Short mmCIF file of C-alpha atoms and ligand atoms in Angstrom, two decimals:
data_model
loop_
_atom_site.label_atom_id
_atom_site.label_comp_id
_atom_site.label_asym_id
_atom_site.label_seq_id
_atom_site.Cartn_x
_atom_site.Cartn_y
_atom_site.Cartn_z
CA UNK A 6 3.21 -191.90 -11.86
CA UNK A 7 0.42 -193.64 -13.88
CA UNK A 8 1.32 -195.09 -16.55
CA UNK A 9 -1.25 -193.24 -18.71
CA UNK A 10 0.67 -190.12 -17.86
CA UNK A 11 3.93 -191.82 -18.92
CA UNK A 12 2.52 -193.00 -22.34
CA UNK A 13 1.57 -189.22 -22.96
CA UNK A 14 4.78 -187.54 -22.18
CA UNK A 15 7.39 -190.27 -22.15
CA UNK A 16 10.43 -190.20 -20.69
CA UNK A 17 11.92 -187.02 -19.91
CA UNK A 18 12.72 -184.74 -23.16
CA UNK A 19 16.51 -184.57 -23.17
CA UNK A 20 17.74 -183.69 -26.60
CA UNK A 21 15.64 -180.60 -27.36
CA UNK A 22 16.42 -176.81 -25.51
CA UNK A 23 13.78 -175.19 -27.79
CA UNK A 24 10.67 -176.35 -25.82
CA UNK A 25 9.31 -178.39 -28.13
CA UNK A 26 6.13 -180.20 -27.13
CA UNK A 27 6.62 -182.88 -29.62
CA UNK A 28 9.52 -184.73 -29.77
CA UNK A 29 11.58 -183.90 -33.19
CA UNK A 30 12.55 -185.92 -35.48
CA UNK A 31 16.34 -186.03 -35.29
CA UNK A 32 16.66 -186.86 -38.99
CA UNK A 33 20.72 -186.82 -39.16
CA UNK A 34 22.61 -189.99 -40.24
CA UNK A 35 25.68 -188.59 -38.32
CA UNK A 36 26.78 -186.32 -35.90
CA UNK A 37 30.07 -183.76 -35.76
CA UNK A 38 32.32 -184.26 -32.74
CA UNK A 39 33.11 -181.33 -30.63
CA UNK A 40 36.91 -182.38 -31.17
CA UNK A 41 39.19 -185.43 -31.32
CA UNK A 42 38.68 -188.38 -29.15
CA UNK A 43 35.04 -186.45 -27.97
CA UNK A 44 31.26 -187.01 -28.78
CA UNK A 45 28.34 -185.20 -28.26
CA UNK A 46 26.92 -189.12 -27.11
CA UNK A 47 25.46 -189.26 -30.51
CA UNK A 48 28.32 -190.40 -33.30
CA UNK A 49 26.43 -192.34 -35.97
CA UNK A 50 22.35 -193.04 -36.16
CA UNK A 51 22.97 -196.98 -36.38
CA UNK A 52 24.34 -196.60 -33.18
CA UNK A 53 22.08 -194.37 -31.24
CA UNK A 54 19.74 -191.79 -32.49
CA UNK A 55 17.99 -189.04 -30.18
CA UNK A 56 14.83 -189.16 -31.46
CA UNK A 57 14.77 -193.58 -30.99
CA UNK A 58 16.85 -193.16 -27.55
CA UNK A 59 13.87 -190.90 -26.72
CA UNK A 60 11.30 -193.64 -28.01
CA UNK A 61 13.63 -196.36 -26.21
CA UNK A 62 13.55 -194.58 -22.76
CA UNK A 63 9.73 -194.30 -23.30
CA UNK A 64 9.59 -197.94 -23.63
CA UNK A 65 11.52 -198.77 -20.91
CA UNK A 66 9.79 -196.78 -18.27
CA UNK A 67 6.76 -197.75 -19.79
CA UNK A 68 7.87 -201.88 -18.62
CA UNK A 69 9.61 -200.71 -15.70
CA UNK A 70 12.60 -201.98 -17.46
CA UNK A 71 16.03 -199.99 -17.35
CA UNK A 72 16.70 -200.66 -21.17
CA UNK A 73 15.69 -200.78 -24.35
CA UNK A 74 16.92 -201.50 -28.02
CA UNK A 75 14.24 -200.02 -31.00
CA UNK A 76 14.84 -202.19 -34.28
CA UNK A 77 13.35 -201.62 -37.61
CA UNK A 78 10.20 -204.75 -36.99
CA UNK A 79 9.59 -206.90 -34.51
CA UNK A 80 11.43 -209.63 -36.39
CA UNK A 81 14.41 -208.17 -36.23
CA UNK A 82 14.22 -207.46 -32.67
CA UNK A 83 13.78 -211.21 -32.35
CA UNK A 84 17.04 -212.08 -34.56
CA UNK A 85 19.12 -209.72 -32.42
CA UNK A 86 17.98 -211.53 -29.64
CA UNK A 87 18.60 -214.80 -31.04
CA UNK A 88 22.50 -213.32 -31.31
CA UNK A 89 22.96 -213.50 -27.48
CA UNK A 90 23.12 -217.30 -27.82
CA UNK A 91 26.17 -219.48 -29.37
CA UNK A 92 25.62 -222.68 -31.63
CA UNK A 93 24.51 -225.73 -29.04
CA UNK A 94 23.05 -223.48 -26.65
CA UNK A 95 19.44 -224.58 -26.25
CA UNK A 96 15.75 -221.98 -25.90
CA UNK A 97 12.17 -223.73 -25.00
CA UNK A 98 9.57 -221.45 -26.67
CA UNK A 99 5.80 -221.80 -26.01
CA UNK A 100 4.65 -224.27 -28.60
CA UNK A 101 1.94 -221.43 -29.52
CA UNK A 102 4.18 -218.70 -31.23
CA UNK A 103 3.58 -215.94 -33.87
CA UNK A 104 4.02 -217.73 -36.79
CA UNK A 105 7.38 -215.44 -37.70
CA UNK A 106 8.90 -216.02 -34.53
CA UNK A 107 8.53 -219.75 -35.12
CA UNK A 108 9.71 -219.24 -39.07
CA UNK A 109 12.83 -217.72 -37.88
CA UNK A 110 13.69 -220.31 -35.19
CA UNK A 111 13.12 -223.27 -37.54
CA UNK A 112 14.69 -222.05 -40.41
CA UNK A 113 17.44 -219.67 -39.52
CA UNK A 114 18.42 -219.77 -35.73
CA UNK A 115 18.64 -223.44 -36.07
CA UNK A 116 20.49 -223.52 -39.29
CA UNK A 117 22.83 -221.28 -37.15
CA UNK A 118 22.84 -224.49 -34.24
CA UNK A 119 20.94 -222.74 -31.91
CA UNK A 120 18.77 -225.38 -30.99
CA UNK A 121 14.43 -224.94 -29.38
CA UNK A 122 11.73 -227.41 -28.03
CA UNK A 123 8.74 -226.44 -27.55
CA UNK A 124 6.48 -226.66 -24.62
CA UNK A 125 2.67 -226.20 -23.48
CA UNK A 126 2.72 -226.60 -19.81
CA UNK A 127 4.95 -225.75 -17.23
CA UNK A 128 5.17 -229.28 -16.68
CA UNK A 129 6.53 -229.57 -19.91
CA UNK A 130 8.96 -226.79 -19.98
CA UNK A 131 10.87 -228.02 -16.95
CA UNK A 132 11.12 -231.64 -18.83
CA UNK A 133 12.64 -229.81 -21.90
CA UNK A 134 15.71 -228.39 -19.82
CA UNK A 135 19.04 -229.75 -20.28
CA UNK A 136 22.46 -229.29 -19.44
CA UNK A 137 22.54 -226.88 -23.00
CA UNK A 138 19.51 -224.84 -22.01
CA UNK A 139 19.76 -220.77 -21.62
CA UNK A 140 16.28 -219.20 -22.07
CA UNK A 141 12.61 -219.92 -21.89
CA UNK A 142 10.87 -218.20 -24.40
CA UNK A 143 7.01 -216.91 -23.64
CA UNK A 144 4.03 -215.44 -26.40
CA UNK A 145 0.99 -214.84 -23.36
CA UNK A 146 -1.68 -214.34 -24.19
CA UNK A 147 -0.38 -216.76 -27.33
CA UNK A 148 -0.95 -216.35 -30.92
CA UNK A 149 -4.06 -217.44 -32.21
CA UNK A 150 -4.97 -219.36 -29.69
CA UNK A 151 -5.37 -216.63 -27.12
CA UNK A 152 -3.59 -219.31 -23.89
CA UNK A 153 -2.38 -217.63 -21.30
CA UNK A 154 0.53 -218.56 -19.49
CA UNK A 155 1.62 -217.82 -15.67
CA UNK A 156 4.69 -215.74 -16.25
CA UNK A 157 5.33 -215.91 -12.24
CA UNK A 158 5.50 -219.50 -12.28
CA UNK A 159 7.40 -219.85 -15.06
CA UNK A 160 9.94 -217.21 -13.79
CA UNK A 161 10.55 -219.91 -10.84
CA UNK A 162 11.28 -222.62 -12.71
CA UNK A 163 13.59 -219.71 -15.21
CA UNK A 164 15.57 -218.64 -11.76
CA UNK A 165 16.02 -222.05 -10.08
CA UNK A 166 17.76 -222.86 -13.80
CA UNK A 167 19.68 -220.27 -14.30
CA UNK A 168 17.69 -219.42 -17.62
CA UNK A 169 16.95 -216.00 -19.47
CA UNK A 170 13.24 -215.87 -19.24
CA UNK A 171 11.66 -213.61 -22.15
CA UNK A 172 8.39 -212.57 -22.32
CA UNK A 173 6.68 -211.15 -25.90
CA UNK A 174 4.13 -208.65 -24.65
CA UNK A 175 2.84 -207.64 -27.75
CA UNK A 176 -0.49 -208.86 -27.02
CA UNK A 177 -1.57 -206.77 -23.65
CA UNK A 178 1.68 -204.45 -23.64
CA UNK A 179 2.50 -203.05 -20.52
CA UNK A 180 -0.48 -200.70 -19.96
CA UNK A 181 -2.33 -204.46 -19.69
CA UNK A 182 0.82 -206.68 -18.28
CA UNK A 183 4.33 -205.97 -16.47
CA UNK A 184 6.40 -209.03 -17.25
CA UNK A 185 9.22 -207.45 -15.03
CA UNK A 186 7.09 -207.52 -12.41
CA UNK A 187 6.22 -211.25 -12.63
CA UNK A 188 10.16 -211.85 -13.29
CA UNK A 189 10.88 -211.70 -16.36
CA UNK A 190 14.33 -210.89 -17.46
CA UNK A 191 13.22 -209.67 -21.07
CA UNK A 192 10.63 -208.03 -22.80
CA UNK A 193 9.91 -207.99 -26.50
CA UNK A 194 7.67 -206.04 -28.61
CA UNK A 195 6.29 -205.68 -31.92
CA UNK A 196 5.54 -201.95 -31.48
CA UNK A 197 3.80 -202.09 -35.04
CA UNK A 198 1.33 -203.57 -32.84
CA UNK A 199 -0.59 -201.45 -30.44
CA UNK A 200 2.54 -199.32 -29.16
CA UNK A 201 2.47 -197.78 -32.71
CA UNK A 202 -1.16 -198.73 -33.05
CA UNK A 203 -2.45 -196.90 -36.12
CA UNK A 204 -1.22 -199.68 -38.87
CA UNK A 205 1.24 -197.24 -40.61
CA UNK A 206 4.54 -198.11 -39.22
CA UNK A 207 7.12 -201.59 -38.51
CA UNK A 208 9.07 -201.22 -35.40
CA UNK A 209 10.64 -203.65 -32.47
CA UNK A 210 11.63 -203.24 -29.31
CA UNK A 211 13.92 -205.19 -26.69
CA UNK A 212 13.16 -203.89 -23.00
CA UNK A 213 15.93 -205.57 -19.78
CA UNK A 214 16.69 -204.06 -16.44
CA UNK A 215 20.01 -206.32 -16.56
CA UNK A 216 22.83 -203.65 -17.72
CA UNK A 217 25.19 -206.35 -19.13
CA UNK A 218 22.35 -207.61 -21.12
CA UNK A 219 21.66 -204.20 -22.60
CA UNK A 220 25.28 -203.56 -23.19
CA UNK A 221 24.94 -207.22 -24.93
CA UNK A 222 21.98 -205.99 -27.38
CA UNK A 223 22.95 -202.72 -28.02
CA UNK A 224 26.51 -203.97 -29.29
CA UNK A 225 24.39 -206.64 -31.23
CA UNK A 226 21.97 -203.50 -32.89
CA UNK A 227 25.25 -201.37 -33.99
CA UNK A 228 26.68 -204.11 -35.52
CA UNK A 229 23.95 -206.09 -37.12
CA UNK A 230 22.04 -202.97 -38.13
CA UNK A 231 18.48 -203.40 -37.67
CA UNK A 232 17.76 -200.35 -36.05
CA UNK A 233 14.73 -197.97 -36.08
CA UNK A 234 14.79 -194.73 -38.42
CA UNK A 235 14.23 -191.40 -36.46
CA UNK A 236 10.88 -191.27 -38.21
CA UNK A 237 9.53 -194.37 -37.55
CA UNK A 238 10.79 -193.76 -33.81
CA UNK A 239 8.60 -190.64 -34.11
CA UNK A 240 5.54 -192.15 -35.20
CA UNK A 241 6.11 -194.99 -32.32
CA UNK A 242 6.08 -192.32 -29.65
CA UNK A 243 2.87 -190.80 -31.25
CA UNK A 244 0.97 -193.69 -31.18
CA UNK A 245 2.06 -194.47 -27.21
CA UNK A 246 0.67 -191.03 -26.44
CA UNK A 247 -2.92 -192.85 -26.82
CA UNK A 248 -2.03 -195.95 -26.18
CA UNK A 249 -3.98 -196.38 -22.44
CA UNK A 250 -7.05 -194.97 -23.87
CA UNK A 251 -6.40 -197.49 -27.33
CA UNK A 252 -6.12 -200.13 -25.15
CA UNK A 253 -9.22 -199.19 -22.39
CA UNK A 254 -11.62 -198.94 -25.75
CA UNK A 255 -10.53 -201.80 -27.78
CA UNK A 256 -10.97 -204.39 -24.52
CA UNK A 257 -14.35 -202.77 -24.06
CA UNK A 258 -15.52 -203.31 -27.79
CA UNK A 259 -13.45 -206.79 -26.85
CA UNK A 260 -15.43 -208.01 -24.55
CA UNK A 261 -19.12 -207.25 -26.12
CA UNK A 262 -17.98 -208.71 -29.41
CA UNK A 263 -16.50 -212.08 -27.80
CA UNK A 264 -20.17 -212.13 -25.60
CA UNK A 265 -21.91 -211.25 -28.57
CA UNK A 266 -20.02 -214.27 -30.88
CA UNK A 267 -20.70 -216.59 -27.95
CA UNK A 268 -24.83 -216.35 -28.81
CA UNK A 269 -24.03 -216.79 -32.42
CA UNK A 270 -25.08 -220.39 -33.93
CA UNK A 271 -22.74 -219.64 -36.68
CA UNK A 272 -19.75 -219.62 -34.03
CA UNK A 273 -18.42 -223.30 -32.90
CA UNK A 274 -15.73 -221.75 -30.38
CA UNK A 275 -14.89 -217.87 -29.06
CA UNK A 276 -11.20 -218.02 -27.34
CA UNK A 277 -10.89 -214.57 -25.38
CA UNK A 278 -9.15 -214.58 -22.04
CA UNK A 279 -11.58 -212.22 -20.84
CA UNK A 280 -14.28 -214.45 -20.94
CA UNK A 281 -15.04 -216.96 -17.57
CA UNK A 282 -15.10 -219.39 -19.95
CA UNK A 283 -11.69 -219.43 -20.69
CA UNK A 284 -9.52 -222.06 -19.30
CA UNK A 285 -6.94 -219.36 -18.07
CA UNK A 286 -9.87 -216.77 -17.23
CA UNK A 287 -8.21 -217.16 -13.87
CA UNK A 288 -4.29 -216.62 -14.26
CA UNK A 289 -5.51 -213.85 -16.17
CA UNK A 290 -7.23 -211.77 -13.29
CA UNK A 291 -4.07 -212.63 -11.24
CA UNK A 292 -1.55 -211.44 -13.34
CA UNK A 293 -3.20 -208.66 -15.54
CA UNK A 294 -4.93 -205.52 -15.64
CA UNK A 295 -6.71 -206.36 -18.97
CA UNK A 296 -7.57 -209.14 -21.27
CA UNK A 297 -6.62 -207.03 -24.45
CA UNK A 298 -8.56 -206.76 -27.89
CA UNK A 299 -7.66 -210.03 -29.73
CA UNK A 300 -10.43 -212.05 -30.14
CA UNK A 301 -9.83 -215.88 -32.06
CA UNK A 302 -13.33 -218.06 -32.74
CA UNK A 303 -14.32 -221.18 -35.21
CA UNK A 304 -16.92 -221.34 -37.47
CA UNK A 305 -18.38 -224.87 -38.82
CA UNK A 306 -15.78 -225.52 -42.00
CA UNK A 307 -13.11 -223.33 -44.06
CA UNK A 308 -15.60 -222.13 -46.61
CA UNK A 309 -17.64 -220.36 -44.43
CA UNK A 310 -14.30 -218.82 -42.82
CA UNK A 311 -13.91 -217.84 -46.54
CA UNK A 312 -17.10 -216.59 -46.99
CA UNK A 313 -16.85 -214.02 -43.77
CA UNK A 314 -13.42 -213.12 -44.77
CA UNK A 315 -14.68 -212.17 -48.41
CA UNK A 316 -18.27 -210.63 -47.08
CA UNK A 317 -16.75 -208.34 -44.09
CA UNK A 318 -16.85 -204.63 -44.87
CA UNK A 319 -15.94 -202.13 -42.13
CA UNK A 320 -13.32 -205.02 -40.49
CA UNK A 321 -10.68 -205.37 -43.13
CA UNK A 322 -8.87 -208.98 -44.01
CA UNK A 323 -5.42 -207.80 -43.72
CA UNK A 324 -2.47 -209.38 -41.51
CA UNK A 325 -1.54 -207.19 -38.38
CA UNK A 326 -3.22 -206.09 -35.28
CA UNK A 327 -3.15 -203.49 -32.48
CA UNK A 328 -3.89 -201.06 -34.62
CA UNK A 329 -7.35 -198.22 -34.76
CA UNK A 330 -8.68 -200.47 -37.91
CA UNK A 331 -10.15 -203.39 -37.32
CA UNK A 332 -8.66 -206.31 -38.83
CA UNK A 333 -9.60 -210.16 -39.69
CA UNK A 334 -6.81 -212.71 -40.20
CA UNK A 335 -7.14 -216.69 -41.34
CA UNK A 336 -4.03 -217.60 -39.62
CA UNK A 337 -3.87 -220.91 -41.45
CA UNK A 338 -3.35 -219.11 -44.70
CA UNK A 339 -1.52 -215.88 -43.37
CA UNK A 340 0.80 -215.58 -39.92
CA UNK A 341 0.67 -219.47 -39.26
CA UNK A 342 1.12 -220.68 -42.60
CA UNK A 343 4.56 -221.79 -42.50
CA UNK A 344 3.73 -224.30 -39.74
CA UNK A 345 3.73 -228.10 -40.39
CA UNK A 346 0.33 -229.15 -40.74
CA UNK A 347 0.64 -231.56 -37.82
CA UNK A 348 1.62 -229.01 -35.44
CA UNK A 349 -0.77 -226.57 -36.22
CA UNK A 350 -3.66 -228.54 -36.15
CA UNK A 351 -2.25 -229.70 -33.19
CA UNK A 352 -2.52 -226.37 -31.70
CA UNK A 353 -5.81 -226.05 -32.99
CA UNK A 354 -5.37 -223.61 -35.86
CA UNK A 355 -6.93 -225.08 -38.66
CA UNK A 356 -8.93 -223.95 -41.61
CA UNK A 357 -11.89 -223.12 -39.36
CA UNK A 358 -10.64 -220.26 -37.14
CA UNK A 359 -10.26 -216.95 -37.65
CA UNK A 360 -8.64 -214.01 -35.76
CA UNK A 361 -10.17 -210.23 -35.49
CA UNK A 362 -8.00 -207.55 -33.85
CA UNK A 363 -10.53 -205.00 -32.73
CA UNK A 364 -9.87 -201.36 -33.96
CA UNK A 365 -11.52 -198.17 -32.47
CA UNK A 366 -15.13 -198.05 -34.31
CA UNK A 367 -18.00 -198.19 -33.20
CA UNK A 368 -18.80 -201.72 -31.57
CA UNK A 369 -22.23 -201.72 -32.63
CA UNK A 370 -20.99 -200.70 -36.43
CA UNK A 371 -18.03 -203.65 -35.82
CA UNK A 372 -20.74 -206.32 -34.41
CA UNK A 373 -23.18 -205.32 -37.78
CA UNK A 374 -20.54 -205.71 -40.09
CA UNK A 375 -20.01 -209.79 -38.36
CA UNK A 376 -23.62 -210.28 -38.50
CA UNK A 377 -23.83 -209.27 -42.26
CA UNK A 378 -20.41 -211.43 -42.94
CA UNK A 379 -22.14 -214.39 -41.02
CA UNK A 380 -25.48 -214.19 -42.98
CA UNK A 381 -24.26 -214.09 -46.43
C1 LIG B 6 3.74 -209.21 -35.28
C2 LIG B 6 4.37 -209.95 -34.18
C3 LIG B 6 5.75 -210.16 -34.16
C4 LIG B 6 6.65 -209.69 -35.29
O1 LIG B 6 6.66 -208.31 -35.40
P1 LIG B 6 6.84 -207.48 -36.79
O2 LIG B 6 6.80 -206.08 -36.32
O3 LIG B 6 5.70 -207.86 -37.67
O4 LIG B 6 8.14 -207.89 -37.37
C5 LIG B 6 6.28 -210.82 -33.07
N1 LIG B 6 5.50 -211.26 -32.05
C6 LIG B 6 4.17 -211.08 -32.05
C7 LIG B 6 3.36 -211.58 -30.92
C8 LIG B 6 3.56 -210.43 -33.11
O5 LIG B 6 2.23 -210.26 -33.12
#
């Protein structure tokens, strides 16, 4: 079945006898037990709840996983997964993370003595693995920066070392990339992103096909308690119902924008892995349908980034992305700003770049509103 077909109906209704078109929202804390010692499946909402195990089965056929977990953001997706490793036990992330991700590994998970390195190349990845190493840890396309990384190759190198390889698909999501396919053991998402896609909701998801894995997470979720509310699950599986046609629009409108900032004198650099330009243009094509709608470019200095952030009208400044609005971010200031200096100039996010998540209106209206911003 297409996958556009999945996104609209989901996985296969199980909890409703009534017909319903729309899944309902199952909006019961707890659930009465046919007798002692028996369950109807569903005994508390922390634990499982039909309306999430409805979204979580959506997800998972969705990635061609087996599994998934729904948690309350994408953050705390992350910290449950952080929970499958011990103190010593060692993760290499890609050194170009969302800025959270790389907040909560600095200052919590290593507090905790889970210890990361981070790595660039795939040269550099197999370097960082020791004796202590469990996972490799992959943002592609990356956050800001828009690199792409070959999930296939790195699954080698995850296999031959007995590592966990996870893969954050927030970015392209599975209607754009299937990290299970390229061998990934783990998906993550921030489904406030495009899976939820209209900006009104926080949600998470953890995706496996490994069952002692899910067991693993699910055991984590109960008992750490990050889970998704019925409604929130609801408004998840709304927003996947479009997400195929979301995604199909917001790469077109993609695309002309990052051609259209490329002719712009205002514009020093457009990173978009859609464009041949890009240095992983290639490994794109190979291992994806679609280049996505995230768009990162530099202007001259950090005052006129200012100035466009303050002059833009339709595009709003506003953290987030993947949703139907169109948003700007300064990643310096906002998602990246708890970075070192060092190592984000390093990575090339300084005060002159700027991020736009392109929303669902009208590219012309979207490219007018940049030209405006640019002139002022
Ligand atoms: C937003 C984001 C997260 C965190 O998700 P929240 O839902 O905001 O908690 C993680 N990874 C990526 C790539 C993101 O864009």
């Amino acid at each position: 079945m297409d996958i556009s077909t999945i996104c609209v109906h989901g996985c296969e209704k199980k909890f409703d006898t009534t017909g319903a078109v729309a899944v309902p929202i199952f909006a019961s804390a707890t659930f009465a037990h046919p007798g002692v010692g028996q369950s109807t499946g569903f005994d508390y909402s922390r634990s499982l709840n039909p309306t999430t195990v409805h979204l979580e089965d959506t997800a998972a056929a969705l990635e061609g996983g087996r599994h998934a977990v729904a948690f309350s953001s994408g953050m705390a997706a992350v910290s449950a997964l952080i929970e499958l490793f011990s103190p010593g036990e060692h993760i290499i992330a890609s050194d170009d993370l969302y800025g959270g991700t790389f907040r909560l590994f600095s200052h919590i998970s290593q507090k905790n003595g889970v210890k990361f390195s981070y790595a660039d190349t795939l040269e550099k990845i197999e370097k960082e693995i020791t004796s202590s190493t469990k996972a490799i840890f992959v943002e592609t396309p990356s956050n800001p920066m828009m690199r792409v990384t070959d999930i296939s190759a790195v699954a080698k190198i995850a296999q031959k070392n007995n590592l966990l390889f996870i893969v954050d698909n927030t970015f392209l999501t599975p209607y754009f990339q299937q990290p299970f396919s390229l061998g990934a053991d783990i998906v993550l998402h921030s489904a406030t992103k495009y899976l939820g896609g209209h900006n009104d909701t926080l949600a998470g998801l953890l995706i496996v096909k490994n069952d002692d894995i899910a067991e693993k997470l699910r055991f984590i979720a109960k008992t750490t308690g990050g889970c998704l509310s019925p409604f929130d699950s609801f408004l998840i599986i709304r927003g996947i119902k479009t997400l195929a046609i979301r995604m199909e629009r917001q790469q077109e409108t993609a695309l002309k924008i990052a051609r259209w900032l490329l002719q712009q004198s205002a514009v020093k650099k457009v990173y978009y892995p859609g464009l041949p330009e890009h240095p992983d243009y290639e490994v794109s094509l190979r291992q994806t349908s679609g280049f996505g709608g995230m768009i990162s470019f530099s202007v001259a200095n950090g005052q006129a980034a200012v100035k466009i952030l303050e002059s833009v009208k339709i595009i709003k400044y506003a953290e987030s992305l993947g949703g139907v609005e169109s948003l700007i971010t300064y990643p310096v200031l906002q998602t990246h700003a708890d970075i070192p200096e060092s190592e984000r100039i390093a990575r090339g996010i300084d005060d002159c770049l700027l991020r736009l998540s392109v929303g669902l209106e009208a590219p012309d209206d979207l490219i007018a509103d940049l030209k405006q911003a640019f002139s002022q």
